[in-house]
PDB file of C-alpha atoms in Angstrom:
ATOM      1  CA  UNK N   1       9.377  -9.864 -14.702  1.00 94.00           C
ATOM      2  CA  UNK N   2       7.281  -7.942 -12.829  1.00 96.00           C
ATOM      3  CA  UNK N   3       8.924  -6.566  -9.694  1.00 97.00           C
ATOM      4  CA  UNK N   4       7.588  -5.161  -6.489  1.00 98.00           C
ATOM      5  CA  UNK N   5       9.126  -6.026  -3.237  1.00 98.00           C
ATOM      6  CA  UNK N   6       7.992  -4.127  -0.061  1.00 98.00           C
ATOM      7  CA  UNK N   7       9.815  -3.004   2.983  1.00 97.00           C
ATOM      8  CA  UNK N   8       8.931  -1.361   6.552  1.00 97.00           C
ATOM      9  CA  UNK N   9       7.278  -3.358   7.868  1.00 97.00           C
ATOM     10  CA  UNK N  10       7.924  -3.415  11.443  1.00 97.00           C
ATOM     11  CA  UNK N  11       7.315  -3.681  14.765  1.00 98.00           C
ATOM     12  CA  UNK N  12       5.014  -0.569  16.573  1.00 98.00           C
ATOM     13  CA  UNK N  13       3.917   0.554  19.582  1.00 98.00           C
ATOM     14  CA  UNK N  14      -0.444   2.141  19.322  1.00 98.00           C
ATOM     15  CA  UNK N  15       0.095   5.169  18.403  1.00 98.00           C
ATOM     16  CA  UNK N  16       3.029   4.753  16.353  1.00 98.00           C
ATOM     17  CA  UNK N  17       3.839   5.045  12.186  1.00 98.00           C
ATOM     18  CA  UNK N  18       6.066   3.467  10.110  1.00 98.00           C
ATOM     19  CA  UNK N  19       6.082   4.133   6.434  1.00 98.00           C
ATOM     20  CA  UNK N  20       5.446   1.360   4.040  1.00 98.00           C
ATOM     21  CA  UNK N  21       7.832   1.502   0.437  1.00 98.00           C
ATOM     22  CA  UNK N  22       7.461  -0.816  -2.265  1.00 98.00           C
ATOM     23  CA  UNK N  23       9.997  -0.104  -5.138  1.00 98.00           C
ATOM     24  CA  UNK N  24       8.328  -1.937  -8.292  1.00 98.00           C
ATOM     25  CA  UNK N  25      10.397  -2.962 -11.564  1.00 97.00           C
ATOM     26  CA  UNK N  26       9.698  -5.061 -15.044  1.00 96.00           C
ATOM     27  CA  UNK N  27       6.239  -2.335 -15.931  1.00 94.00           C
ATOM     28  CA  UNK N  28       6.052   1.299 -16.746  1.00 94.00           C
ATOM     29  CA  UNK N  29       5.187   2.284 -13.043  1.00 95.00           C
ATOM     30  CA  UNK N  30       3.976   5.542 -14.418  1.00 94.00           C
ATOM     31  CA  UNK N  31       1.074   4.964 -16.190  1.00 93.00           C
ATOM     32  CA  UNK N  32       0.009   1.958 -13.838  1.00 96.00           C
ATOM     33  CA  UNK N  33      -1.934   2.413 -10.874  1.00 97.00           C
ATOM     34  CA  UNK N  34      -0.543   1.389  -7.374  1.00 97.00           C
ATOM     35  CA  UNK N  35      -1.985   0.158  -4.743  1.00 97.00           C
ATOM     36  CA  UNK N  36      -1.753  -1.416  -1.171  1.00 98.00           C
ATOM     37  CA  UNK N  37      -3.945  -4.199   0.533  1.00 97.00           C
ATOM     38  CA  UNK N  38      -3.741  -6.171   3.533  1.00 98.00           C
ATOM     39  CA  UNK N  39      -4.545  -9.185   4.850  1.00 98.00           C
ATOM     40  CA  UNK N  40      -4.583 -10.208   8.818  1.00 97.00           C
ATOM     41  CA  UNK N  41      -4.301 -13.483  10.814  1.00 92.00           C
ATOM     42  CA  UNK N  42      -7.499 -15.142  10.202  1.00 95.00           C
ATOM     43  CA  UNK N  43      -9.070 -12.650   7.811  1.00 97.00           C
ATOM     44  CA  UNK N  44      -9.755 -11.496   4.534  1.00 97.00           C
ATOM     45  CA  UNK N  45      -7.189  -9.473   2.454  1.00 96.00           C
ATOM     46  CA  UNK N  46      -8.729  -6.120   2.189  1.00 97.00           C
ATOM     47  CA  UNK N  47      -7.931  -3.218   0.349  1.00 97.00           C
ATOM     48  CA  UNK N  48      -5.918   0.310   2.275  1.00 98.00           C
ATOM     49  CA  UNK N  49      -5.285   2.373  -0.558  1.00 97.00           C
ATOM     50  CA  UNK N  50      -4.787   3.094  -4.464  1.00 97.00           C
ATOM     51  CA  UNK N  51      -3.484   6.155  -6.441  1.00 97.00           C
ATOM     52  CA  UNK N  52      -3.864   7.159  -9.776  1.00 96.00           C
ATOM     53  CA  UNK N  53      -1.128   6.773 -12.419  1.00 94.00           C
ATOM     54  CA  UNK N  54      -0.919  10.796 -11.945  1.00 93.00           C
ATOM     55  CA  UNK N  55      -1.071  10.876  -8.105  1.00 93.00           C
ATOM     56  CA  UNK N  56      -3.432  13.340  -8.086  1.00 95.00           C
ATOM     57  CA  UNK N  57      -6.261  10.587  -6.843  1.00 96.00           C
ATOM     58  CA  UNK N  58      -6.185   9.036  -3.795  1.00 97.00           C
ATOM     59  CA  UNK N  59      -8.277   6.350  -2.325  1.00 96.00           C
ATOM     60  CA  UNK N  60      -8.956   5.093   1.474  1.00 97.00           C
ATOM     61  CA  UNK N  61     -10.689   2.412   2.814  1.00 97.00           C
ATOM     62  CA  UNK N  62     -12.879   4.176   5.879  1.00 98.00           C
ATOM     63  CA  UNK N  63     -10.668   2.190   8.693  1.00 97.00           C
ATOM     64  CA  UNK N  64      -7.934   3.883   7.777  1.00 98.00           C
ATOM     65  CA  UNK N  65      -8.414   7.418   6.267  1.00 98.00           C
ATOM     66  CA  UNK N  66      -7.299  10.304   8.151  1.00 98.00           C
ATOM     67  CA  UNK N  67      -4.598   7.931  10.005  1.00 98.00           C
ATOM     68  CA  UNK N  68      -3.039   6.276   6.217  1.00 98.00           C
ATOM     69  CA  UNK N  69      -1.411   8.288   3.349  1.00 98.00           C
ATOM     70  CA  UNK N  70      -0.525   6.877  -0.180  1.00 98.00           C
ATOM     71  CA  UNK N  71       2.054   9.054  -2.686  1.00 98.00           C
ATOM     72  CA  UNK N  72       4.243   8.120  -5.391  1.00 98.00           C
ATOM     73  CA  UNK N  73       7.611   8.677  -6.723  1.00 97.00           C
ATOM     74  CA  UNK N  74       7.128   7.985 -10.332  1.00 96.00           C
ATOM     75  CA  UNK N  75      11.011   9.511 -10.922  1.00 96.00           C
ATOM     76  CA  UNK N  76      12.114   6.278  -7.995  1.00 97.00           C
ATOM     77  CA  UNK N  77       9.507   3.963  -9.179  1.00 97.00           C
ATOM     78  CA  UNK N  78       8.532   3.708  -5.725  1.00 98.00           C
ATOM     79  CA  UNK N  79       5.026   3.878  -4.032  1.00 98.00           C
ATOM     80  CA  UNK N  80       5.018   4.653  -0.327  1.00 98.00           C
ATOM     81  CA  UNK N  81       2.000   3.609   2.466  1.00 98.00           C
ATOM     82  CA  UNK N  82       2.809   6.605   5.373  1.00 98.00           C
ATOM     83  CA  UNK N  83       0.585   5.176   8.227  1.00 98.00           C
ATOM     84  CA  UNK N  84      -0.058   7.043  11.095  1.00 98.00           C
ATOM     85  CA  UNK N  85      -1.939   7.159  14.467  1.00 98.00           C
ATOM     86  CA  UNK N  86      -1.597   3.393  13.720  1.00 98.00           C
ATOM     87  CA  UNK N  87      -4.130   0.524  16.300  1.00 98.00           C
ATOM     88  CA  UNK N  88      -3.183  -2.996  17.201  1.00 97.00           C
ATOM     89  CA  UNK N  89      -5.813  -4.176  14.363  1.00 97.00           C
ATOM     90  CA  UNK N  90      -3.841  -2.627  12.313  1.00 98.00           C
ATOM     91  CA  UNK N  91      -1.301  -5.750  12.348  1.00 98.00           C
ATOM     92  CA  UNK N  92      -1.533  -7.538   9.426  1.00 98.00           C
ATOM     93  CA  UNK N  93       0.663  -8.420   5.887  1.00 98.00           C
ATOM     94  CA  UNK N  94       0.831  -5.765   3.854  1.00 98.00           C
ATOM     95  CA  UNK N  95       0.938  -6.030   0.673  1.00 98.00           C
ATOM     96  CA  UNK N  96       1.782  -3.459  -2.442  1.00 98.00           C
ATOM     97  CA  UNK N  97      -0.313  -4.221  -6.096  1.00 97.00           C
ATOM     98  CA  UNK N  98      -0.662  -1.908  -9.605  1.00 97.00           C
ATOM     99  CA  UNK N  99      -2.583  -2.489 -12.079  1.00 92.00           C
ATOM    100  CA  UNK N 100      -4.116  -0.480 -14.996  1.00 87.00           C
ATOM    101  CA  UNK N 101      -6.782   1.878 -13.099  1.00 83.00           C
ATOM    102  CA  UNK N 102      -7.568   2.359  -9.840  1.00 82.00           C
ATOM    103  CA  UNK N 103     -10.895   0.095 -10.373  1.00 82.00           C
ATOM    104  CA  UNK N 104      -9.601  -2.643 -12.520  1.00 82.00           C
ATOM    105  CA  UNK N 105      -8.731  -5.764 -10.881  1.00 85.00           C
ATOM    106  CA  UNK N 106      -5.151  -5.917 -10.006  1.00 91.00           C
ATOM    107  CA  UNK N 107      -2.379  -7.472 -12.135  1.00 92.00           C
ATOM    108  CA  UNK N 108       0.375  -7.836  -9.553  1.00 96.00           C
ATOM    109  CA  UNK N 109       1.011  -8.607  -6.072  1.00 97.00           C
ATOM    110  CA  UNK N 110       3.922  -8.031  -3.306  1.00 97.00           C
ATOM    111  CA  UNK N 111       5.351 -10.541  -1.784  1.00 97.00           C
ATOM    112  CA  UNK N 112       4.376  -8.761   1.839  1.00 97.00           C
ATOM    113  CA  UNK N 113       5.610  -6.791   4.381  1.00 98.00           C
ATOM    114  CA  UNK N 114       4.808  -7.549   7.872  1.00 98.00           C
ATOM    115  CA  UNK N 115       3.180  -4.910  10.476  1.00 98.00           C
ATOM    116  CA  UNK N 116       2.630  -5.536  14.072  1.00 98.00           C
ATOM    117  CA  UNK N 117       0.898  -2.750  16.410  1.00 98.00           C
ATOM    118  CA  UNK N 118       1.313  -3.646  19.779  1.00 97.00           C
ATOM    119  CA  UNK N 119      -1.325  -2.438  22.534  1.00 93.00           C
TER     120      UNK N 119
END
């Protein structure tokens, strides 16, 4: 049974930082591309960032480029999202994802972790 468990969400002031973690189990982590999506209240779920299984290739939504950094530790079966210079519009539930490649459909979703940024 595949599990993606996010942690690290919370409330932070604008300009602050948070680091999200996603611990994966039940899948060959080192062969999966990993990513993050988010969904704000009343909005559709949107792509945030993705990283290839090697970690060599990363991709970001334009709205977070230069502020967020995705990384992975294959020895720990964990993917991270470092979020700096947070803005109120980053407020959302953040979901960890796993897929065969960074461009393929998402195969697995986590349950989500709430991030709230106050102005």
